[in-house]
Coordinates of C-alpha atoms in Angstrom, one line a residue:
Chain S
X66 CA -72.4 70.4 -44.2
X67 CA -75.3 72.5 -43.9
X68 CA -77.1 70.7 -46.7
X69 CA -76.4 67.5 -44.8
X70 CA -77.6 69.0 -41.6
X71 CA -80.7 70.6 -43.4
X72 CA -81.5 67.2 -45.1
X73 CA -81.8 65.1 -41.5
X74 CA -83.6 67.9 -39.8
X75 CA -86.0 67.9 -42.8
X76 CA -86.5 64.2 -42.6
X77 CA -87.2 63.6 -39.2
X78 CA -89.5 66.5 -38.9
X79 CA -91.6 65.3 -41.6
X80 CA -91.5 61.6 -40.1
X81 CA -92.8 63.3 -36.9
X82 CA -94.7 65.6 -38.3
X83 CA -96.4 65.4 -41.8
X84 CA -98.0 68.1 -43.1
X85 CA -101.2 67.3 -45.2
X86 CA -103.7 69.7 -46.2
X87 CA -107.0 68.7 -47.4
X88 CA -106.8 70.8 -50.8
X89 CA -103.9 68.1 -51.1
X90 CA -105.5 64.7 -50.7
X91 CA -108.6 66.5 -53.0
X92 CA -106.6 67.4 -55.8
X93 CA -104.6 63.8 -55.4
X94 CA -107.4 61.9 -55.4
X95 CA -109.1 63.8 -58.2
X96 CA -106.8 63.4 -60.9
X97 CA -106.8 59.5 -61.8
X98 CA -107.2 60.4 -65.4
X99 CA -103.7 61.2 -65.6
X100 CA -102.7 57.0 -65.7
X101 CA -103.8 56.6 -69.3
X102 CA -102.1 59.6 -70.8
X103 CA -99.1 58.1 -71.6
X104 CA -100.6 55.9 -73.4
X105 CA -102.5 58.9 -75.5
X106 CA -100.7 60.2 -78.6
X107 CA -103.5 62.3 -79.4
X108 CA -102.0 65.2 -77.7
X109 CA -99.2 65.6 -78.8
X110 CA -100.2 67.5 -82.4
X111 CA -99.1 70.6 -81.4
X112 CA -95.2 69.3 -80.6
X113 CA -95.5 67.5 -83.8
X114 CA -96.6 70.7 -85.5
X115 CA -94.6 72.7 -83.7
X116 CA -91.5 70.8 -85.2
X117 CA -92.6 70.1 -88.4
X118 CA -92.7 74.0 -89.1
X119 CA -89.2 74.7 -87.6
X120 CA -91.0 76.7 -84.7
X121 CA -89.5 74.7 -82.2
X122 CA -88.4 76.6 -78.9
X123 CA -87.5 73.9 -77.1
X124 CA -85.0 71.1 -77.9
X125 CA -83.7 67.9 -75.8
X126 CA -80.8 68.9 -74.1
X127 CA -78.4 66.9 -71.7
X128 CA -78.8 68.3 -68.7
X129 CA -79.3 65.4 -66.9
X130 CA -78.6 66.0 -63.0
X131 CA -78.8 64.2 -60.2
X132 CA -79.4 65.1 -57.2
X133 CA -78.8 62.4 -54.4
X134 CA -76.7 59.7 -54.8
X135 CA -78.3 57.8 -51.8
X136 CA -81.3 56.6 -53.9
X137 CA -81.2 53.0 -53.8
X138 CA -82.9 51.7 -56.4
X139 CA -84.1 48.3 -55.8
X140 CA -85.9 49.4 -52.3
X141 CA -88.3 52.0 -52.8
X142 CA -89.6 53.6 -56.0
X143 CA -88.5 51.0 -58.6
X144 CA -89.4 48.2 -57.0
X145 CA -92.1 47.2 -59.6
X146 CA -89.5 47.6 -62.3
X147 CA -90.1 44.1 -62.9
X148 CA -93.2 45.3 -64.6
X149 CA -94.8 42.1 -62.7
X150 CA -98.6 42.9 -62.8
X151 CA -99.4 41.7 -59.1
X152 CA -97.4 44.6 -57.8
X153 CA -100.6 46.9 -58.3
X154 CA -102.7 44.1 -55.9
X155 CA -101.2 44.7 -52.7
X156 CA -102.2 44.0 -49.9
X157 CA -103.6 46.1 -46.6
X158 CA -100.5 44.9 -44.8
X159 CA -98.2 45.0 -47.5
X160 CA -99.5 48.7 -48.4
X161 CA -99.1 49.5 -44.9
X162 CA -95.4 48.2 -44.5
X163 CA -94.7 50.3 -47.7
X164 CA -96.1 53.5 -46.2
X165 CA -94.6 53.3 -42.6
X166 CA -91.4 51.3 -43.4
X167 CA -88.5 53.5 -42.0
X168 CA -85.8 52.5 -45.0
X169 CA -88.8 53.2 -47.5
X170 CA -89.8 56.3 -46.3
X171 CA -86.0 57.6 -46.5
X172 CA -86.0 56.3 -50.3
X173 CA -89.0 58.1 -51.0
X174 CA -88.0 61.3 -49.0
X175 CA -85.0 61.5 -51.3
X176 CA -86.7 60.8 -54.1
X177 CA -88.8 63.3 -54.1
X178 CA -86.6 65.9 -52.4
X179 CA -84.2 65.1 -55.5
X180 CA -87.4 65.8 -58.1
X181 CA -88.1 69.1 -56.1
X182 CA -84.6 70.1 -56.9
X183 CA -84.7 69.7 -60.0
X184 CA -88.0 71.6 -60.8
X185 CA -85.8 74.1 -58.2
X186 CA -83.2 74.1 -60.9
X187 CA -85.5 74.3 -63.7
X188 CA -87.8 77.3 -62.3
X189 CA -84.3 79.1 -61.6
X190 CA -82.2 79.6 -64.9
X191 CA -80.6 76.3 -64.8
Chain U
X139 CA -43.4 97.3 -85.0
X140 CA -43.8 93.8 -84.2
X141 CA -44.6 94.6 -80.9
X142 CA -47.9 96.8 -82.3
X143 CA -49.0 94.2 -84.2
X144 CA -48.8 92.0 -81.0
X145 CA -50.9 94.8 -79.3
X146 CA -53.3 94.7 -82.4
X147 CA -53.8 91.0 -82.4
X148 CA -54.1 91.2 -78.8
X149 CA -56.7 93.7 -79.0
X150 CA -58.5 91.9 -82.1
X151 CA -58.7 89.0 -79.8
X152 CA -60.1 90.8 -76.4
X153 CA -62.9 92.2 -78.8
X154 CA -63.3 88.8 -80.1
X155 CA -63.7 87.4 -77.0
X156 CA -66.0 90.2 -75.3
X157 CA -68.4 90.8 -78.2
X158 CA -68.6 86.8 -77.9
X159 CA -69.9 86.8 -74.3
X160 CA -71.9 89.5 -75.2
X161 CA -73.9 87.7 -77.5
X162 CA -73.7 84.8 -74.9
X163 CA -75.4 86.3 -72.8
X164 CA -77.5 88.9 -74.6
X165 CA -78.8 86.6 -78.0
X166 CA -77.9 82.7 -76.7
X167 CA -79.0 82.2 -73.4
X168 CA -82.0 81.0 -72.5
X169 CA -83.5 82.6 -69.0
X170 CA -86.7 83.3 -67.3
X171 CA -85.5 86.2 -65.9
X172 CA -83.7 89.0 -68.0
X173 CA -84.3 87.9 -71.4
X174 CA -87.3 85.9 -70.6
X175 CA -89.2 89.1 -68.5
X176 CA -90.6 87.0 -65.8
X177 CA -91.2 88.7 -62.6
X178 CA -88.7 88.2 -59.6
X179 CA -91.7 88.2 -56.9
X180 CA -92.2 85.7 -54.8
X181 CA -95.9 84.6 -56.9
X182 CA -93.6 84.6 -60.2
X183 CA -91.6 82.1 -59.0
X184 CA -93.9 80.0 -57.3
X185 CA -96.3 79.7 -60.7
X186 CA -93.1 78.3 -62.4
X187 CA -91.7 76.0 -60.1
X188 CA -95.7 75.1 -59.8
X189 CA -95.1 74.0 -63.7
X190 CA -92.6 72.2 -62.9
X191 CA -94.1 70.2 -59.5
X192 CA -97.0 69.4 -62.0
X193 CA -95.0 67.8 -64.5
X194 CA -93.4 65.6 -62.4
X195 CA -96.5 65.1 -60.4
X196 CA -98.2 64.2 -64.1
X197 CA -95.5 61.6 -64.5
X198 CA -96.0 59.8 -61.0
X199 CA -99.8 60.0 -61.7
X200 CA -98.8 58.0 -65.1
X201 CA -96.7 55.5 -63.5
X202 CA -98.4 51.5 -64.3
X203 CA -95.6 49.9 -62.6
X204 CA -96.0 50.7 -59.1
X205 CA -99.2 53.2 -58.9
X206 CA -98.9 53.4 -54.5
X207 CA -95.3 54.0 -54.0
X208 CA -95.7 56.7 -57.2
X209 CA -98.7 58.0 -54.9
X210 CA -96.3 58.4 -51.7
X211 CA -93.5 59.4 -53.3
X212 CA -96.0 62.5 -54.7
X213 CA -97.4 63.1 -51.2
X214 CA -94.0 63.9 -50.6
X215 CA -93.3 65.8 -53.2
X216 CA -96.0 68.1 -52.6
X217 CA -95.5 68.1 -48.6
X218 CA -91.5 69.5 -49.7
X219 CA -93.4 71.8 -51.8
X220 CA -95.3 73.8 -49.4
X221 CA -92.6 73.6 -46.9
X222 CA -90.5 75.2 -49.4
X223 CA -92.9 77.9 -49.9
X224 CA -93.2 78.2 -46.1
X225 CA -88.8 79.2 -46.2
X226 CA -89.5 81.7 -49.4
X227 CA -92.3 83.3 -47.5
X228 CA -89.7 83.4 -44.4
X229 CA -87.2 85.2 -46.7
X230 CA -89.4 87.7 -48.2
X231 CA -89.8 88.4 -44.2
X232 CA -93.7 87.4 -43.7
X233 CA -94.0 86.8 -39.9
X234 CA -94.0 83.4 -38.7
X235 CA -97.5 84.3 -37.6
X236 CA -99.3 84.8 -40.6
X237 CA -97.1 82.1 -42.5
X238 CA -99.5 79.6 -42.5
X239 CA -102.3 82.2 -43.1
X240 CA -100.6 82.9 -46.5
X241 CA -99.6 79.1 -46.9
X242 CA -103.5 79.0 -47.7
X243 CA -103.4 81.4 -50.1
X244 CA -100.5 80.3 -52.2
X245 CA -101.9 76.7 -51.9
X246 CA -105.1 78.2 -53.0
X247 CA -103.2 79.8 -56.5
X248 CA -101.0 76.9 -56.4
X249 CA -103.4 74.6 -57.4
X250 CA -106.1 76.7 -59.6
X251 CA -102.5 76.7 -61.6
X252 CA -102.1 73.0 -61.6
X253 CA -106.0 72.3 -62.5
X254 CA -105.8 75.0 -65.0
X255 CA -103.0 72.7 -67.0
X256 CA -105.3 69.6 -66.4
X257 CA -107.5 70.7 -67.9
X258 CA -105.4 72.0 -71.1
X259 CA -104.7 67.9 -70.9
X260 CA -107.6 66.7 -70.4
X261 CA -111.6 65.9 -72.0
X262 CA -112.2 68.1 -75.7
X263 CA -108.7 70.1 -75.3
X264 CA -107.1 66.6 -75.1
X265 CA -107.8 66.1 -78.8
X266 CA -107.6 69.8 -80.2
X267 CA -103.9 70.9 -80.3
X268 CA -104.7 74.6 -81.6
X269 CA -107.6 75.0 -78.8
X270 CA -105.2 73.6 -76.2
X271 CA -102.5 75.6 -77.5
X272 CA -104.6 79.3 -76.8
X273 CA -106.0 77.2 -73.6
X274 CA -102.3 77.3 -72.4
X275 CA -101.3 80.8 -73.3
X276 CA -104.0 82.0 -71.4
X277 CA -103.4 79.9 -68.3
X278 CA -99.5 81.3 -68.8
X279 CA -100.9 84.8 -69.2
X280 CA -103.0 84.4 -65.8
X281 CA -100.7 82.5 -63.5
X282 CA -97.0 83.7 -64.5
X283 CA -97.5 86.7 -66.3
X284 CA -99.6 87.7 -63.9
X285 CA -102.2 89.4 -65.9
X286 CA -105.4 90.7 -65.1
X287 CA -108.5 88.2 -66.4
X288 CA -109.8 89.0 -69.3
X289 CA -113.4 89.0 -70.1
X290 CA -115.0 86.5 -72.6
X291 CA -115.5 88.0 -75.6
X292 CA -119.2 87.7 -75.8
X293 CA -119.0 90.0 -72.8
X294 CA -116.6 92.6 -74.2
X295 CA -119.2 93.4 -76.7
X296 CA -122.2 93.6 -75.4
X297 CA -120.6 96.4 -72.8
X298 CA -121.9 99.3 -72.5
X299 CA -119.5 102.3 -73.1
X300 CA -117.8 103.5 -70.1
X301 CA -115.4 103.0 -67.3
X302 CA -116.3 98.9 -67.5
X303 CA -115.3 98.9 -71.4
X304 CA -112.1 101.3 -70.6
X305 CA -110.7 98.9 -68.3
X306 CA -111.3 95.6 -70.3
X307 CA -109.6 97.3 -73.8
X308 CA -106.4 98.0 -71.1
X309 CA -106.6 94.6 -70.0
X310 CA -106.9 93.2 -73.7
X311 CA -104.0 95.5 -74.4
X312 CA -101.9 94.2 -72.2
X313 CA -103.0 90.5 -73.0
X314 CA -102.1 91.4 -77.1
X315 CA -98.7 92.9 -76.0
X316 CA -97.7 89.5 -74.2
X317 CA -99.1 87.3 -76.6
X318 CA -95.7 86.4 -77.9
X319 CA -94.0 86.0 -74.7
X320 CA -97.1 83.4 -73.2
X321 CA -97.0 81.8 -76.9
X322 CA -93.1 80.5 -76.3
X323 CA -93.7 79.3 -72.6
X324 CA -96.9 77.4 -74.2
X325 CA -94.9 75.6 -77.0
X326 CA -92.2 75.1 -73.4
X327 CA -95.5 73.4 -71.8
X328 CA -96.1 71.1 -74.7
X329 CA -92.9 70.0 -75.2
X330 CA -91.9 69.5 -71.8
X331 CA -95.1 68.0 -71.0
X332 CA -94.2 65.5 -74.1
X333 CA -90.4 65.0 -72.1
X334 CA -91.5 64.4 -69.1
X335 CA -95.0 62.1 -69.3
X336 CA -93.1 59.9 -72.7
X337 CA -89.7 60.3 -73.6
X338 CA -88.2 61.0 -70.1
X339 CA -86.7 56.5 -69.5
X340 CA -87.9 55.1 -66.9
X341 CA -84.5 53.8 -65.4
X342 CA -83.8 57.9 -65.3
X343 CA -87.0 59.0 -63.7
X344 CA -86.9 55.7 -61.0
X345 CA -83.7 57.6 -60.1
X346 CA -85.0 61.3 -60.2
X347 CA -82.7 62.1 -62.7
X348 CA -84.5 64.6 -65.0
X349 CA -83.5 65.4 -67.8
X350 CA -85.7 68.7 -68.6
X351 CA -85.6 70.2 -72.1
X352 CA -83.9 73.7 -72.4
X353 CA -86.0 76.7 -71.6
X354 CA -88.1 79.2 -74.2
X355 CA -85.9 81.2 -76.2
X356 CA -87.0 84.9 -75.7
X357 CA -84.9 86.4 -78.5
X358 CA -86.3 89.2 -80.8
X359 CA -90.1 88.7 -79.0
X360 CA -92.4 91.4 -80.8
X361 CA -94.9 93.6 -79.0
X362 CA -98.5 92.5 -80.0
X363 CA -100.0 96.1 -80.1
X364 CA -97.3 97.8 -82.4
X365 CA -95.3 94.5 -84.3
X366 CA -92.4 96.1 -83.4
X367 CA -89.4 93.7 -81.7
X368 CA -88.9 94.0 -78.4
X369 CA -85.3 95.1 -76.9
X370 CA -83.4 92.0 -76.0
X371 CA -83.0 91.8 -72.1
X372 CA -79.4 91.1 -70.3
X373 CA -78.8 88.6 -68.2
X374 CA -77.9 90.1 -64.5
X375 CA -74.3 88.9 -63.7
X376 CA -75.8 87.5 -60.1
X377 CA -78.2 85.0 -61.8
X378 CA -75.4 82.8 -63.1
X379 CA -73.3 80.9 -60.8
X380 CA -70.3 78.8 -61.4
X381 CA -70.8 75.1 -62.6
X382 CA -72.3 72.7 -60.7
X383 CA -73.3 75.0 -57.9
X384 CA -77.0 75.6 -56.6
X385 CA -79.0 77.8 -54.7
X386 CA -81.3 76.6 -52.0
X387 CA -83.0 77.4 -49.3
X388 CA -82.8 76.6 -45.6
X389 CA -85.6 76.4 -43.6
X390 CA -85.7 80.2 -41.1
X391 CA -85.4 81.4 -45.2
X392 CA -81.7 81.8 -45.5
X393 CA -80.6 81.2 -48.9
X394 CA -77.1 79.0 -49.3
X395 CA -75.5 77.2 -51.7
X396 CA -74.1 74.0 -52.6
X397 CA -71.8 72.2 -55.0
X398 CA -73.5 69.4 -56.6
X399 CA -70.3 67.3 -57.4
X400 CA -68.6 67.9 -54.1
X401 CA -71.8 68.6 -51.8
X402 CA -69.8 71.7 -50.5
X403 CA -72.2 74.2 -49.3
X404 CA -71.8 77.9 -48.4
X405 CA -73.7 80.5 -46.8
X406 CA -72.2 82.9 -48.7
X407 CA -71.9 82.8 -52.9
X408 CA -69.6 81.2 -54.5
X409 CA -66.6 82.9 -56.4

């Protein structure tokens, strides 16, 4: 109940109200660099060492949690699944839609209030 | 006769099972705080759940698929984020007037943390595990450890002797003493970095679903200055809850909690 009542009074204060700093948008906007490190193996030497000498601290575990089961899916966040190039060419008005769109802003407001709690969980002795 | 051997056996078995916990909780389980010796202020936790914002921030910035929603979804993120940090500040009973004063500041640390790991992953360091790798351990010394910056060492020896050179051998000191410690939440970096940005599926992440990897281990850590191993910490009985419950926060900085399977949530902790 007072999750539920938290939730709703979380996400219509930050539709009325949202709450961007400028540090924000300047670290956003900075850090394009990050797109092509997936596609980068070179870092990852040191996890590669770090397994090859049996130092490992760190091991995959199954701790898989989630935490919203509202997220739907196929209208907000993974709507480019289809890995359809054009996705990345939208337009003004389709860009616009996206950002102001009451059922997308929900599905991204759980979104990322589910990947908050689990850094939450993570930072706090899962 | 039989019935002491029933007492024995009972007996055996109650050792059994409490030296078992014991080691549970003293040798097996992996914690920031208790075994792992991370500071319960507020700054503490803020630099770690900062890790944690950032790697899921890195793996929106990496998303091909949809790059704008991945850009929304992380404005949101972050706007959670400080409103979180707002409730903690709350709870650690800053006045509502000078929250946003000290909403600056923690931004301000907040993300000198986060660039401080870009640039670990990023240019030179990208390419050069073992430079990254000492990169990192500094960047864990200075934002969760908490420790004093240390000079470059080009500095350190040209000082002159003196209060200056007294104070930057006690910071070293303390640097060399939690060498160990920053060196297992750097390999945690690395390997959750390689989780999150490449081996964490897409149909998981496109649902939030994160599947972290476990935490450090922090047994038998040795003291840089004298080699010698570190006392192993216990784990304080009020860190662990019952399965599948959670602590969170509400917004005037009470803490609750809530049941993740049956979306139960109490005020008070659970049993």
């Amino acid at each position: 109940m007072i999750g539920s009542a938290r939730a709703s009074g979380l996400f219509s204060s930050r539709l009325a109200l949202r709450l961007h700093t400028l540090e924000h948008y300047v670290y956003a906007i900075g850090k394009t660099e990050g797109k092509t490190i997936r596609n980068n193996n070179a870092w990852r030497g040191n996890v590669v060492a770090n397994f090859s000498t049996g130092k490992c601290v760190a091991v995959q575990s199954n701790n898989v949690r989630s935490f919203s089961t509202e997220i739907n899916a196929t209208a907000g966040y993974s709507q480019g699944e289809s890995g359809n190039a054009h996705i990345n060419d939208k337009s003004l008005l389709q860009r616009t839609f996206q950002k102001y769109s009451i059922s997308k802003q929900k599905n991204r407001i759980l979104m990322a209030e589910s990947l908050f709690q689990a850094a939450t969980t993570q930072a706090s002795d899962p | 006769m039989s019935s002491n051997n029933g007492d024995q056996l009972f007996l055996s078995i109650n050792v059994f099972v409490v030296l078992t916990t014991y080691n549970f909780f003293v040798l097996c389980v992996r914690r920031w705080y208790g075994p792992g010796r991370i500071g319960r202020d507020f700054r503490s936790y803020q630099a770690l759940l900062t890790m944690h914002i950032w790697f899921l921030h890195k793996r929106l910035l990496a998303d091909e698929a949809d790059p704008h929603t991945a850009m929304l979804i992380q404005e949101e993120l972050f706007d959670i984020f400080w409103i979180d940090s707002q409730s903690r500040m709350r709870a650690h009973g800053v006045t509502e007037m000078l929250i946003n004063k000290n909403l600056k500041k923690v931004q301000q640390y907040s993300f000198m943390h986060m660039f401080h790991y870009d640039h670990c992953y990023s240019g030179d360091l990208l390419e050069n595990p073992a430079e990254r790798l000492e990169a990192l351990k500094m960047t864990v010394k200075t934002h969760i450890l908490l420790l004093p910056s240390l000079a470059p060492e080009s500095d350190r020896e040209n000082a002159h002797r003196g209060d200056d050179e007294d104070i930057d051998e006690e910071i070293l000191r303390k640097h060399v003493e939690h060498d160990d410690q920053a060196e297992r939440i750097a390999w945690y970096i690395e390997t959750q970095f390689q989780n999150i940005i490449n081996d964490l599926p897409d149909e998981f992440f496109e649902k939030a679903r994160i599947a972290w990897t476990d935490l450090p281990s922090f047994d038998q850590m040795i003291d840089g200055n004298t080699g010698k191993e570190l006392p192993n910490q216990t784990v304080d009985p009020k860190d662990i809850l019952p399965l599948d419950w959670t602590k969170s926060i509400a917004n005037d900085g009470t803490y609750y909690y809530w049941n993740l399977k049956t979306r139960e949530a109490l005020w008070e902790r659970p049993g």
